[in-house]
mmCIF file of C-alpha atoms in Angstrom:
data_model
loop_
_atom_site.group_PDB
_atom_site.id
_atom_site.type_symbol
_atom_site.label_atom_id
_atom_site.label_comp_id
_atom_site.label_asym_id
_atom_site.label_seq_id
_atom_site.Cartn_x
_atom_site.Cartn_y
_atom_site.Cartn_z
ATOM 1 C CA UNK Q 1 -27.051 -29.256 21.970
ATOM 2 C CA UNK Q 2 -24.049 -30.876 23.090
ATOM 3 C CA UNK Q 3 -23.026 -31.640 19.811
ATOM 4 C CA UNK Q 4 -23.727 -27.367 19.044
ATOM 5 C CA UNK Q 5 -21.233 -26.768 22.215
ATOM 6 C CA UNK Q 6 -18.991 -28.918 20.990
ATOM 7 C CA UNK Q 7 -18.777 -27.723 17.615
ATOM 8 C CA UNK Q 8 -18.716 -24.187 18.855
ATOM 9 C CA UNK Q 9 -15.485 -25.162 21.176
ATOM 10 C CA UNK Q 10 -13.963 -26.619 18.469
ATOM 11 C CA UNK Q 11 -14.086 -23.774 16.336
ATOM 12 C CA UNK Q 12 -13.049 -21.373 18.935
ATOM 13 C CA UNK Q 13 -9.838 -23.081 19.482
ATOM 14 C CA UNK Q 14 -9.212 -23.778 15.785
ATOM 15 C CA UNK Q 15 -9.950 -19.716 14.973
ATOM 16 C CA UNK Q 16 -8.428 -17.957 18.095
ATOM 17 C CA UNK Q 17 -4.990 -19.093 17.977
ATOM 18 C CA UNK Q 18 -5.419 -17.812 14.224
ATOM 19 C CA UNK Q 19 -6.891 -14.737 15.285
ATOM 20 C CA UNK Q 20 -3.932 -13.784 17.981
ATOM 21 C CA UNK Q 21 -1.283 -15.044 15.642
ATOM 22 C CA UNK Q 22 -2.002 -12.813 12.974
ATOM 23 C CA UNK Q 23 -3.256 -10.033 15.360
ATOM 24 C CA UNK Q 24 0.652 -10.444 17.223
ATOM 25 C CA UNK Q 25 2.077 -10.489 13.678
ATOM 26 C CA UNK Q 26 0.207 -7.110 12.742
ATOM 27 C CA UNK Q 27 1.580 -5.284 15.646
ATOM 28 C CA UNK Q 28 4.780 -7.138 15.951
ATOM 29 C CA UNK Q 29 8.261 -4.671 16.060
ATOM 30 C CA UNK Q 30 10.242 -5.423 12.658
ATOM 31 C CA UNK Q 31 13.396 -3.433 13.568
ATOM 32 C CA UNK Q 32 14.962 -4.369 17.604
ATOM 33 C CA UNK Q 33 14.974 -1.204 19.968
ATOM 34 C CA UNK Q 34 18.420 -1.581 19.860
ATOM 35 C CA UNK Q 35 18.781 -0.582 16.613
ATOM 36 C CA UNK Q 36 16.290 1.264 16.179
ATOM 37 C CA UNK Q 37 17.446 3.732 18.814
ATOM 38 C CA UNK Q 38 21.412 3.482 18.011
ATOM 39 C CA UNK Q 39 20.872 4.814 14.810
ATOM 40 C CA UNK Q 40 18.348 7.393 16.089
ATOM 41 C CA UNK Q 41 21.166 8.376 18.500
ATOM 42 C CA UNK Q 42 23.905 8.357 15.543
ATOM 43 C CA UNK Q 43 21.348 10.331 13.360
ATOM 44 C CA UNK Q 44 20.804 12.879 15.973
ATOM 45 C CA UNK Q 45 24.240 13.586 16.433
ATOM 46 C CA UNK Q 46 24.980 14.592 12.944
ATOM 47 C CA UNK Q 47 22.168 16.388 12.721
ATOM 48 C CA UNK Q 48 23.418 18.306 15.411
ATOM 49 C CA UNK Q 49 26.835 18.880 14.151
ATOM 50 C CA UNK Q 50 25.997 19.713 10.930
ATOM 51 C CA UNK Q 51 23.483 22.183 12.128
ATOM 52 C CA UNK Q 52 25.988 23.911 14.900
ATOM 53 C CA UNK Q 53 28.513 23.807 12.054
ATOM 54 C CA UNK Q 54 25.458 25.643 9.416
ATOM 55 C CA UNK Q 55 24.973 28.340 12.026
ATOM 56 C CA UNK Q 56 21.958 29.942 12.058
ATOM 57 C CA UNK Q 57 21.409 30.978 8.346
ATOM 58 C CA UNK Q 58 20.089 27.212 7.630
ATOM 59 C CA UNK Q 59 18.950 25.658 10.294
ATOM 60 C CA UNK Q 60 19.046 21.841 10.290
ATOM 61 C CA UNK Q 61 17.366 20.312 13.117
ATOM 62 C CA UNK Q 62 14.082 20.836 12.553
ATOM 63 C CA UNK Q 63 13.936 18.876 9.212
ATOM 64 C CA UNK Q 64 14.025 15.470 11.957
ATOM 65 C CA UNK Q 65 10.699 15.932 12.465
ATOM 66 C CA UNK Q 66 10.366 13.859 9.447
ATOM 67 C CA UNK Q 67 11.693 10.661 11.423
ATOM 68 C CA UNK Q 68 8.396 9.829 12.999
ATOM 69 C CA UNK Q 69 6.825 9.696 10.080
ATOM 70 C CA UNK Q 70 9.039 7.264 8.441
ATOM 71 C CA UNK Q 71 9.265 4.998 11.825
ATOM 72 C CA UNK Q 72 5.525 4.667 11.684
ATOM 73 C CA UNK Q 73 5.466 2.759 8.290
ATOM 74 C CA UNK Q 74 7.567 -0.387 10.181
ATOM 75 C CA UNK Q 75 7.545 0.534 13.387
ATOM 76 C CA UNK Q 76 5.263 -0.459 16.607
ATOM 77 C CA UNK Q 77 3.285 2.428 18.907
ATOM 78 C CA UNK Q 78 5.722 2.372 21.035
ATOM 79 C CA UNK Q 79 8.509 2.470 19.288
ATOM 80 C CA UNK Q 80 7.115 5.898 17.220
ATOM 81 C CA UNK Q 81 6.101 7.049 20.495
ATOM 82 C CA UNK Q 82 9.506 6.966 22.280
ATOM 83 C CA UNK Q 83 11.022 8.429 18.509
ATOM 84 C CA UNK Q 84 8.657 11.389 18.370
ATOM 85 C CA UNK Q 85 9.251 11.967 22.138
ATOM 86 C CA UNK Q 86 12.787 12.078 21.506
ATOM 87 C CA UNK Q 87 13.074 14.278 18.526
ATOM 88 C CA UNK Q 88 10.684 16.875 19.707
ATOM 89 C CA UNK Q 89 13.061 16.846 22.773
ATOM 90 C CA UNK Q 90 15.789 17.295 20.764
ATOM 91 C CA UNK Q 91 14.155 20.497 18.109
ATOM 92 C CA UNK Q 92 12.229 22.025 21.211
ATOM 93 C CA UNK Q 93 15.776 21.915 22.683
ATOM 94 C CA UNK Q 94 17.625 22.838 19.531
ATOM 95 C CA UNK Q 95 14.791 26.130 19.071
ATOM 96 C CA UNK Q 96 15.345 27.278 22.625
ATOM 97 C CA UNK Q 97 19.251 27.242 22.297
ATOM 98 C CA UNK Q 98 19.121 28.990 18.913
ATOM 99 C CA UNK Q 99 17.113 32.115 20.375
ATOM 100 C CA UNK Q 100 14.829 33.907 18.437
ATOM 101 C CA UNK Q 101 11.199 36.040 18.925
ATOM 102 C CA UNK Q 102 8.515 34.406 20.888
ATOM 103 C CA UNK Q 103 6.543 33.798 17.907
ATOM 104 C CA UNK Q 104 9.176 32.100 15.700
ATOM 105 C CA UNK Q 105 9.827 29.742 19.317
ATOM 106 C CA UNK Q 106 6.274 29.182 19.585
ATOM 107 C CA UNK Q 107 5.439 28.350 16.061
ATOM 108 C CA UNK Q 108 8.156 25.837 15.634
ATOM 109 C CA UNK Q 109 7.063 23.809 18.975
ATOM 110 C CA UNK Q 110 3.615 24.096 17.441
ATOM 111 C CA UNK Q 111 5.002 22.387 14.111
ATOM 112 C CA UNK Q 112 7.025 19.951 15.985
ATOM 113 C CA UNK Q 113 4.475 18.517 17.962
ATOM 114 C CA UNK Q 114 2.014 18.399 15.607
ATOM 115 C CA UNK Q 115 4.277 16.993 12.685
ATOM 116 C CA UNK Q 116 5.232 14.343 16.037
ATOM 117 C CA UNK Q 117 1.649 13.617 16.501
ATOM 118 C CA UNK Q 118 0.732 12.879 13.246
ATOM 119 C CA UNK Q 119 3.774 10.623 12.803
ATOM 120 C CA UNK Q 120 1.979 8.438 15.970
ATOM 121 C CA UNK Q 121 -1.200 8.705 14.262
ATOM 122 C CA UNK Q 122 -0.132 7.218 11.256
ATOM 123 C CA UNK Q 123 1.174 4.260 12.898
ATOM 124 C CA UNK Q 124 -1.943 3.611 14.316
ATOM 125 C CA UNK Q 125 -3.835 3.258 11.494
ATOM 126 C CA UNK Q 126 -1.532 1.118 10.036
ATOM 127 C CA UNK Q 127 -1.873 -0.954 12.923
ATOM 128 C CA UNK Q 128 -5.308 -0.967 13.242
ATOM 129 C CA UNK Q 129 -5.771 -1.740 9.478
ATOM 130 C CA UNK Q 130 -3.355 -4.922 9.359
ATOM 131 C CA UNK Q 131 -4.746 -5.991 12.478
ATOM 132 C CA UNK Q 132 -8.571 -6.148 10.546
ATOM 133 C CA UNK Q 133 -6.565 -7.443 7.393
ATOM 134 C CA UNK Q 134 -4.959 -10.389 9.923
ATOM 135 C CA UNK Q 135 -8.965 -10.769 11.536
ATOM 136 C CA UNK Q 136 -10.616 -10.795 7.894
ATOM 137 C CA UNK Q 137 -7.870 -13.488 6.548
ATOM 138 C CA UNK Q 138 -8.257 -15.479 9.655
ATOM 139 C CA UNK Q 139 -11.946 -15.694 8.838
ATOM 140 C CA UNK Q 140 -11.076 -16.245 5.667
ATOM 141 C CA UNK Q 141 -10.023 -19.729 6.396
ATOM 142 C CA UNK Q 142 -12.311 -20.619 7.932
ATOM 143 C CA UNK Q 143 -14.811 -19.948 5.615
ATOM 144 C CA UNK Q 144 -12.313 -22.031 3.345
ATOM 145 C CA UNK Q 145 -12.293 -24.830 5.878
ATOM 146 C CA UNK Q 146 -16.033 -25.439 5.880
ATOM 147 C CA UNK Q 147 -16.225 -24.826 1.342
ATOM 148 C CA UNK Q 148 -13.130 -26.786 0.034
ATOM 149 C CA UNK Q 149 -12.033 -30.533 1.422
ATOM 150 C CA UNK Q 150 -8.390 -30.609 2.486
ATOM 151 C CA UNK Q 151 -6.311 -33.027 -0.167
ATOM 152 C CA UNK Q 152 -5.092 -35.928 -0.540
ATOM 153 C CA UNK Q 153 -8.679 -37.887 0.246
ATOM 154 C CA UNK Q 154 -8.697 -41.760 0.622
ATOM 155 C CA UNK Q 155 -11.880 -43.408 -0.596
ATOM 156 C CA UNK Q 156 -12.672 -46.997 -1.206
ATOM 157 C CA UNK Q 157 -11.931 -46.211 -4.692
ATOM 158 C CA UNK Q 158 -9.436 -43.325 -5.736
ATOM 159 C CA UNK Q 159 -6.909 -41.353 -4.095
ATOM 160 C CA UNK Q 160 -7.007 -37.807 -4.854
ATOM 161 C CA UNK Q 161 -4.606 -35.411 -4.329
ATOM 162 C CA UNK Q 162 -5.148 -31.436 -4.994
ATOM 163 C CA UNK Q 163 -4.134 -28.308 -5.992
ATOM 164 C CA UNK Q 164 -5.823 -24.683 -5.189
ATOM 165 C CA UNK Q 165 -4.652 -21.458 -5.700
ATOM 166 C CA UNK Q 166 -6.792 -18.259 -5.629
ATOM 167 C CA UNK Q 167 -6.601 -15.349 -7.989
ATOM 168 C CA UNK Q 168 -5.751 -13.251 -4.270
ATOM 169 C CA UNK Q 169 -3.598 -14.935 -1.581
ATOM 170 C CA UNK Q 170 -5.420 -13.247 1.215
ATOM 171 C CA UNK Q 171 -8.567 -14.171 0.174
ATOM 172 C CA UNK Q 172 -8.343 -17.970 0.359
ATOM 173 C CA UNK Q 173 -11.402 -18.942 -0.965
ATOM 174 C CA UNK Q 174 -12.054 -18.122 -4.652
ATOM 175 C CA UNK Q 175 -14.759 -19.120 -6.986
ATOM 176 C CA UNK Q 176 -13.459 -22.692 -8.023
ATOM 177 C CA UNK Q 177 -15.079 -25.619 -6.149
ATOM 178 C CA UNK Q 178 -14.101 -28.864 -5.982
ATOM 179 C CA UNK Q 179 -15.165 -31.699 -3.531
ATOM 180 C CA UNK Q 180 -14.875 -35.777 -3.099
ATOM 181 C CA UNK Q 181 -17.950 -37.872 -1.972
ATOM 182 C CA UNK Q 182 -17.660 -41.703 -0.998
ATOM 183 C CA UNK Q 183 -21.753 -43.071 -1.703
ATOM 184 C CA UNK Q 184 -23.285 -45.972 -1.814
ATOM 185 C CA UNK Q 185 -23.134 -45.851 -5.174
ATOM 186 C CA UNK Q 186 -19.085 -45.031 -5.538
ATOM 187 C CA UNK Q 187 -16.892 -42.030 -5.130
ATOM 188 C CA UNK Q 188 -18.739 -38.828 -6.799
ATOM 189 C CA UNK Q 189 -16.497 -36.395 -7.170
ATOM 190 C CA UNK Q 190 -16.913 -32.281 -9.197
ATOM 191 C CA UNK Q 191 -14.941 -29.677 -10.045
ATOM 192 C CA UNK Q 192 -16.184 -26.512 -11.261
ATOM 193 C CA UNK Q 193 -15.878 -22.908 -11.594
ATOM 194 C CA UNK Q 194 -18.193 -20.447 -10.571
ATOM 195 C CA UNK Q 195 -18.762 -17.103 -12.917
ATOM 196 C CA UNK Q 196 -17.214 -14.262 -11.903
ATOM 197 C CA UNK Q 197 -15.377 -13.382 -8.391
ATOM 198 C CA UNK Q 198 -15.936 -11.858 -5.067
ATOM 199 C CA UNK Q 199 -18.299 -13.079 -1.684
ATOM 200 C CA UNK Q 200 -21.641 -13.417 -4.522
ATOM 201 C CA UNK Q 201 -19.247 -16.136 -6.588
ATOM 202 C CA UNK Q 202 -18.272 -18.186 -3.550
ATOM 203 C CA UNK Q 203 -22.217 -18.103 -2.290
ATOM 204 C CA UNK Q 204 -22.744 -19.590 -5.499
ATOM 205 C CA UNK Q 205 -20.336 -22.281 -4.940
ATOM 206 C CA UNK Q 206 -21.460 -23.026 -1.410
ATOM 207 C CA UNK Q 207 -25.063 -23.649 -3.119
ATOM 208 C CA UNK Q 208 -23.443 -26.189 -5.613
ATOM 209 C CA UNK Q 209 -21.041 -27.442 -3.004
ATOM 210 C CA UNK Q 210 -23.565 -28.021 -0.555
ATOM 211 C CA UNK Q 211 -25.824 -29.725 -2.778
ATOM 212 C CA UNK Q 212 -23.895 -32.070 -4.292
ATOM 213 C CA UNK Q 213 -22.625 -33.072 -1.017
ATOM 214 C CA UNK Q 214 -26.406 -34.213 -0.157
ATOM 215 C CA UNK Q 215 -27.147 -35.378 -3.589
ATOM 216 C CA UNK Q 216 -23.952 -37.569 -4.272
ATOM 217 C CA UNK Q 217 -24.929 -39.762 -1.101
ATOM 218 C CA UNK Q 218 -28.942 -39.914 -2.218
ATOM 219 C CA UNK Q 219 -28.839 -40.226 -5.791
ATOM 220 C CA UNK Q 220 -28.398 -43.318 -7.416
ATOM 221 C CA UNK Q 221 -27.917 -42.396 -10.872
ATOM 222 C CA UNK Q 222 -25.010 -39.443 -11.520
ATOM 223 C CA UNK Q 223 -27.375 -37.806 -13.850
ATOM 224 C CA UNK Q 224 -29.513 -37.324 -11.044
ATOM 225 C CA UNK Q 225 -27.112 -35.975 -9.142
ATOM 226 C CA UNK Q 226 -26.801 -33.019 -11.741
ATOM 227 C CA UNK Q 227 -30.096 -32.619 -11.673
ATOM 228 C CA UNK Q 228 -29.851 -31.592 -7.883
ATOM 229 C CA UNK Q 229 -27.028 -29.473 -8.825
ATOM 230 C CA UNK Q 230 -28.865 -27.192 -11.740
ATOM 231 C CA UNK Q 231 -31.972 -27.261 -8.999
ATOM 232 C CA UNK Q 232 -29.755 -25.704 -6.469
ATOM 233 C CA UNK Q 233 -28.133 -23.106 -8.424
ATOM 234 C CA UNK Q 234 -31.335 -21.772 -9.752
ATOM 235 C CA UNK Q 235 -32.445 -21.118 -6.261
ATOM 236 C CA UNK Q 236 -29.321 -19.700 -5.579
ATOM 237 C CA UNK Q 237 -29.739 -17.578 -8.384
ATOM 238 C CA UNK Q 238 -33.527 -16.830 -7.866
ATOM 239 C CA UNK Q 239 -32.856 -15.576 -4.182
ATOM 240 C CA UNK Q 240 -29.723 -13.621 -5.675
ATOM 241 C CA UNK Q 241 -31.900 -11.667 -8.600
ATOM 242 C CA UNK Q 242 -34.281 -10.654 -5.206
ATOM 243 C CA UNK Q 243 -31.883 -9.509 -3.474
ATOM 244 C CA UNK Q 244 -30.136 -7.376 -6.203
ATOM 245 C CA UNK Q 245 -27.619 -9.531 -7.147
ATOM 246 C CA UNK Q 246 -26.566 -11.344 -9.672
ATOM 247 C CA UNK Q 247 -27.026 -14.128 -11.140
ATOM 248 C CA UNK Q 248 -24.977 -16.951 -12.080
ATOM 249 C CA UNK Q 249 -23.881 -20.295 -13.461
ATOM 250 C CA UNK Q 250 -21.060 -22.930 -12.474
ATOM 251 C CA UNK Q 251 -19.455 -24.842 -15.530
ATOM 252 C CA UNK Q 252 -18.636 -27.857 -13.717
ATOM 253 C CA UNK Q 253 -17.286 -32.054 -14.670
ATOM 254 C CA UNK Q 254 -19.112 -34.606 -12.535
ATOM 255 C CA UNK Q 255 -16.948 -38.405 -12.296
ATOM 256 C CA UNK Q 256 -18.864 -41.546 -10.575
ATOM 257 C CA UNK Q 257 -15.784 -43.776 -10.167
ATOM 258 C CA UNK Q 258 -16.718 -47.003 -9.076
ATOM 259 C CA UNK Q 259 -14.485 -50.289 -8.967
ATOM 260 C CA UNK Q 260 -14.229 -50.690 -12.602
ATOM 261 C CA UNK Q 261 -11.752 -49.375 -15.370
ATOM 262 C CA UNK Q 262 -13.838 -46.800 -16.580
ATOM 263 C CA UNK Q 263 -15.186 -43.325 -15.303
ATOM 264 C CA UNK Q 264 -19.024 -42.236 -15.361
ATOM 265 C CA UNK Q 265 -18.947 -38.518 -16.494
ATOM 266 C CA UNK Q 266 -21.049 -35.639 -16.755
ATOM 267 C CA UNK Q 267 -19.991 -32.181 -18.683
ATOM 268 C CA UNK Q 268 -21.532 -29.216 -17.485
ATOM 269 C CA UNK Q 269 -19.523 -26.594 -20.062
ATOM 270 C CA UNK Q 270 -16.145 -27.839 -18.523
ATOM 271 C CA UNK Q 271 -12.620 -28.381 -19.533
ATOM 272 C CA UNK Q 272 -12.133 -32.243 -20.786
ATOM 273 C CA UNK Q 273 -9.852 -33.809 -18.254
ATOM 274 C CA UNK Q 274 -6.378 -35.127 -18.753
ATOM 275 C CA UNK Q 275 -5.037 -38.908 -18.650
ATOM 276 C CA UNK Q 276 -1.687 -39.584 -17.444
ATOM 277 C CA UNK Q 277 -0.495 -43.368 -18.403
ATOM 278 C CA UNK Q 278 2.445 -45.425 -19.384
ATOM 279 C CA UNK Q 279 4.351 -41.918 -19.761
ATOM 280 C CA UNK Q 280 2.094 -40.739 -21.984
ATOM 281 C CA UNK Q 281 -0.534 -37.831 -21.430
ATOM 282 C CA UNK Q 282 -3.822 -36.889 -23.419
ATOM 283 C CA UNK Q 283 -6.852 -35.094 -23.356
ATOM 284 C CA UNK Q 284 -9.835 -37.228 -22.622
ATOM 285 C CA UNK Q 285 -12.320 -36.434 -25.217
ATOM 286 C CA UNK Q 286 -15.993 -35.698 -24.147
ATOM 287 C CA UNK Q 287 -18.615 -35.991 -26.531
ATOM 288 C CA UNK Q 288 -21.229 -35.144 -24.701
ATOM 289 C CA UNK Q 289 -20.859 -31.427 -23.854
ATOM 290 C CA UNK Q 290 -24.443 -29.248 -21.868
ATOM 291 C CA UNK Q 291 -24.759 -25.997 -20.572
ATOM 292 C CA UNK Q 292 -23.161 -24.787 -17.238
ATOM 293 C CA UNK Q 293 -25.433 -25.438 -14.293
ATOM 294 C CA UNK Q 294 -27.806 -23.108 -13.440
ATOM 295 C CA UNK Q 295 -28.673 -22.574 -17.774
ATOM 296 C CA UNK Q 296 -30.847 -26.201 -18.159
ATOM 297 C CA UNK Q 297 -33.488 -24.096 -19.857
ATOM 298 C CA UNK Q 298 -31.715 -23.033 -22.684
ATOM 299 C CA UNK Q 299 -31.134 -26.195 -23.962
ATOM 300 C CA UNK Q 300 -33.477 -28.785 -24.774
ATOM 301 C CA UNK Q 301 -31.096 -31.943 -24.762
ATOM 302 C CA UNK Q 302 -31.229 -33.489 -20.740
ATOM 303 C CA UNK Q 303 -27.797 -34.103 -19.117
ATOM 304 C CA UNK Q 304 -26.497 -37.375 -19.907
ATOM 305 C CA UNK Q 305 -23.667 -39.574 -18.658
ATOM 306 C CA UNK Q 306 -20.649 -40.487 -20.657
ATOM 307 C CA UNK Q 307 -17.798 -43.562 -19.895
ATOM 308 C CA UNK Q 308 -14.243 -42.521 -19.842
ATOM 309 C CA UNK Q 309 -10.983 -44.431 -19.868
ATOM 310 C CA UNK Q 310 -9.309 -44.917 -16.369
ATOM 311 C CA UNK Q 311 -7.311 -47.966 -15.931
ATOM 312 C CA UNK Q 312 -5.219 -49.049 -12.766
ATOM 313 C CA UNK Q 313 -1.809 -47.135 -12.861
ATOM 314 C CA UNK Q 314 -3.216 -44.089 -14.613
ATOM 315 C CA UNK Q 315 -3.876 -40.078 -13.544
ATOM 316 C CA UNK Q 316 -6.769 -38.500 -14.036
ATOM 317 C CA UNK Q 317 -6.095 -35.141 -13.977
ATOM 318 C CA UNK Q 318 -9.049 -32.357 -13.782
ATOM 319 C CA UNK Q 319 -8.601 -28.491 -13.154
ATOM 320 C CA UNK Q 320 -10.386 -25.336 -13.960
ATOM 321 C CA UNK Q 321 -9.741 -22.760 -16.756
ATOM 322 C CA UNK Q 322 -6.837 -21.133 -14.333
ATOM 323 C CA UNK Q 323 -4.446 -23.558 -16.012
ATOM 324 C CA UNK Q 324 -5.110 -23.539 -19.507
ATOM 325 C CA UNK Q 325 -6.069 -19.730 -19.983
ATOM 326 C CA UNK Q 326 -2.271 -18.670 -17.735
ATOM 327 C CA UNK Q 327 -0.542 -16.277 -19.843
ATOM 328 C CA UNK Q 328 2.788 -15.102 -20.233
ATOM 329 C CA UNK Q 329 4.433 -11.637 -20.442
ATOM 330 C CA UNK Q 330 4.001 -12.009 -23.539
ATOM 331 C CA UNK Q 331 0.072 -12.883 -23.941
ATOM 332 C CA UNK Q 332 1.052 -16.242 -25.011
ATOM 333 C CA UNK Q 333 -1.399 -18.963 -23.436
ATOM 334 C CA UNK Q 334 -0.134 -21.808 -20.920
ATOM 335 C CA UNK Q 335 0.655 -25.190 -23.306
ATOM 336 C CA UNK Q 336 -0.888 -27.337 -20.543
ATOM 337 C CA UNK Q 337 -0.659 -30.744 -22.991
ATOM 338 C CA UNK Q 338 3.396 -30.430 -23.507
ATOM 339 C CA UNK Q 339 4.063 -29.468 -20.067
ATOM 340 C CA UNK Q 340 1.906 -32.246 -19.087
ATOM 341 C CA UNK Q 341 3.644 -34.657 -21.162
ATOM 342 C CA UNK Q 342 7.371 -34.272 -19.064
ATOM 343 C CA UNK Q 343 5.437 -35.390 -16.068
ATOM 344 C CA UNK Q 344 3.669 -38.443 -16.886
ATOM 345 C CA UNK Q 345 5.676 -40.906 -15.301
ATOM 346 C CA UNK Q 346 5.432 -39.253 -12.178
ATOM 347 C CA UNK Q 347 3.530 -39.830 -9.239
ATOM 348 C CA UNK Q 348 0.050 -37.390 -8.114
ATOM 349 C CA UNK Q 349 2.439 -35.552 -5.776
ATOM 350 C CA UNK Q 350 5.001 -34.921 -8.187
ATOM 351 C CA UNK Q 351 2.741 -33.638 -11.150
ATOM 352 C CA UNK Q 352 0.931 -31.473 -9.361
ATOM 353 C CA UNK Q 353 3.955 -29.472 -7.388
ATOM 354 C CA UNK Q 354 5.525 -29.429 -11.227
ATOM 355 C CA UNK Q 355 2.358 -27.898 -12.469
ATOM 356 C CA UNK Q 356 2.355 -25.378 -9.735
ATOM 357 C CA UNK Q 357 6.181 -24.550 -10.223
ATOM 358 C CA UNK Q 358 6.092 -24.217 -13.365
ATOM 359 C CA UNK Q 359 2.918 -22.381 -13.677
ATOM 360 C CA UNK Q 360 4.278 -19.455 -11.647
ATOM 361 C CA UNK Q 361 7.127 -19.437 -13.573
ATOM 362 C CA UNK Q 362 5.582 -19.501 -17.312
ATOM 363 C CA UNK Q 363 3.414 -16.034 -15.550
ATOM 364 C CA UNK Q 364 6.039 -14.442 -13.618
ATOM 365 C CA UNK Q 365 3.901 -15.534 -10.928
ATOM 366 C CA UNK Q 366 0.680 -12.860 -11.922
ATOM 367 C CA UNK Q 367 -2.167 -15.201 -11.988
ATOM 368 C CA UNK Q 368 -5.394 -13.836 -13.558
ATOM 369 C CA UNK Q 369 -7.674 -16.117 -12.468
ATOM 370 C CA UNK Q 370 -8.057 -19.060 -9.816
ATOM 371 C CA UNK Q 371 -6.875 -22.361 -10.135
ATOM 372 C CA UNK Q 372 -7.914 -25.609 -9.168
ATOM 373 C CA UNK Q 373 -6.103 -29.288 -10.124
ATOM 374 C CA UNK Q 374 -7.417 -32.351 -8.995
ATOM 375 C CA UNK Q 375 -5.191 -35.326 -10.019
ATOM 376 C CA UNK Q 376 -6.977 -38.751 -9.484
ATOM 377 C CA UNK Q 377 -5.697 -42.168 -9.214
ATOM 378 C CA UNK Q 378 -7.213 -45.574 -8.436
ATOM 379 C CA UNK Q 379 -7.113 -46.559 -4.754
ATOM 380 C CA UNK Q 380 -4.497 -49.771 -3.652
ATOM 381 C CA UNK Q 381 -6.201 -52.859 -3.067
ATOM 382 C CA UNK Q 382 -7.826 -53.485 0.078
ATOM 383 C CA UNK Q 383 -8.187 -49.758 0.742
ATOM 384 C CA UNK Q 384 -10.398 -49.004 3.337
ATOM 385 C CA UNK Q 385 -13.133 -46.362 3.038
ATOM 386 C CA UNK Q 386 -13.122 -42.924 5.373
ATOM 387 C CA UNK Q 387 -16.285 -43.246 5.619
ATOM 388 C CA UNK Q 388 -15.940 -46.658 7.746
ATOM 389 C CA UNK Q 389 -12.002 -45.876 8.787
ATOM 390 C CA UNK Q 390 -12.870 -42.140 10.443
ATOM 391 C CA UNK Q 391 -9.855 -40.090 11.210
ATOM 392 C CA UNK Q 392 -6.835 -40.492 9.323
ATOM 393 C CA UNK Q 393 -7.815 -40.892 5.713
ATOM 394 C CA UNK Q 394 -5.649 -37.804 4.530
ATOM 395 C CA UNK Q 395 -2.233 -39.418 6.017
ATOM 396 C CA UNK Q 396 -3.697 -42.598 4.085
ATOM 397 C CA UNK Q 397 -3.790 -41.272 0.961
ATOM 398 C CA UNK Q 398 -0.655 -39.658 1.002
ATOM 399 C CA UNK Q 399 0.951 -42.762 2.313
ATOM 400 C CA UNK Q 400 -0.589 -45.012 -0.578
ATOM 401 C CA UNK Q 401 1.803 -43.782 -2.886
ATOM 402 C CA UNK Q 402 4.575 -42.951 -0.829
ATOM 403 C CA UNK Q 403 3.692 -39.197 -1.171
ATOM 404 C CA UNK Q 404 4.140 -36.542 1.547
ATOM 405 C CA UNK Q 405 0.590 -35.172 3.448
ATOM 406 C CA UNK Q 406 -0.842 -31.676 2.969
ATOM 407 C CA UNK Q 407 -2.098 -29.385 0.434
ATOM 408 C CA UNK Q 408 -0.635 -27.267 -2.754
ATOM 409 C CA UNK Q 409 -2.232 -24.049 -2.009
#
């Protein structure tokens, strides 16, 4: 009970400030009152002078009724109400001074009040919508903290830096997944891509991640971990079918890393990694590629693990197809292997920063899929496991190679 209360308090302390900040930003003024009302006074003076010069043949002052609608796009509710009040006073006074029949005056006043009221109403709706978006974004941030581990991560065997960029910046959590777990059998790593997008894809990804976190510590073999992942995705698909949702599969690459110079890998329909070593970058051939998670019943061959070279000083780069299938305006795919050769002599953090910037430049900032990349390097000799060392693993991971601490998102 005490643990539950502590966790609830921690969640509230982490989420509420973000919510307050997001809501405050959504309703904050983008133009200072002095500039807004100074410009309004100047505009009013110009319109009134022009109205006097044109006489009764062409009345210009009534055109001021569009100003509250314009201000509602960027102003606060108070600013919009203030502008609307000012405009109503100016327009109504102008109509009274210019004279006319009772019905002309009445219709002019009613039209002015309605136009100004619509401007205020539009502002209220805009700010309400922006506030709701801010709350949803805060919820997405909290969800991401539960699903995806902050990077970098230091274990007793490897330092992992990462790049994560969902296709929609406001969504924050996409269909790509990753996790790093230190277990009694070594460090286990997964990177995967859930079929499809949206909340349903996130649910399938969370099912796979939950199973991986448990099985990575329980199963002595890497194939046992993968079998547990398969069962979890199948169970999730069974539940999805019962609730009328689409069944999904997950392409994934699962790695097992120990103190040797090789890595175990089980490939479930995923892209092969790249090895950056001695100033060169090259694809790592995977000779045993099985079907994606959730589709084992379609294959007669069991999944098997194979050995990959991972010498000390090398960087092993694993990624999702959002990288290789990124296209430029001409429809050309991103030349990953060519570009990686330029950065083969750089550290993990520098490679990821360069890759992120180059992808944005290549695509013109237009992404068609989520992007997840992990850069793995052997941990320095004598590194303590975060399981044993407790908090502070991420700063130590950054310090291990003299690289800045934090995610690229």
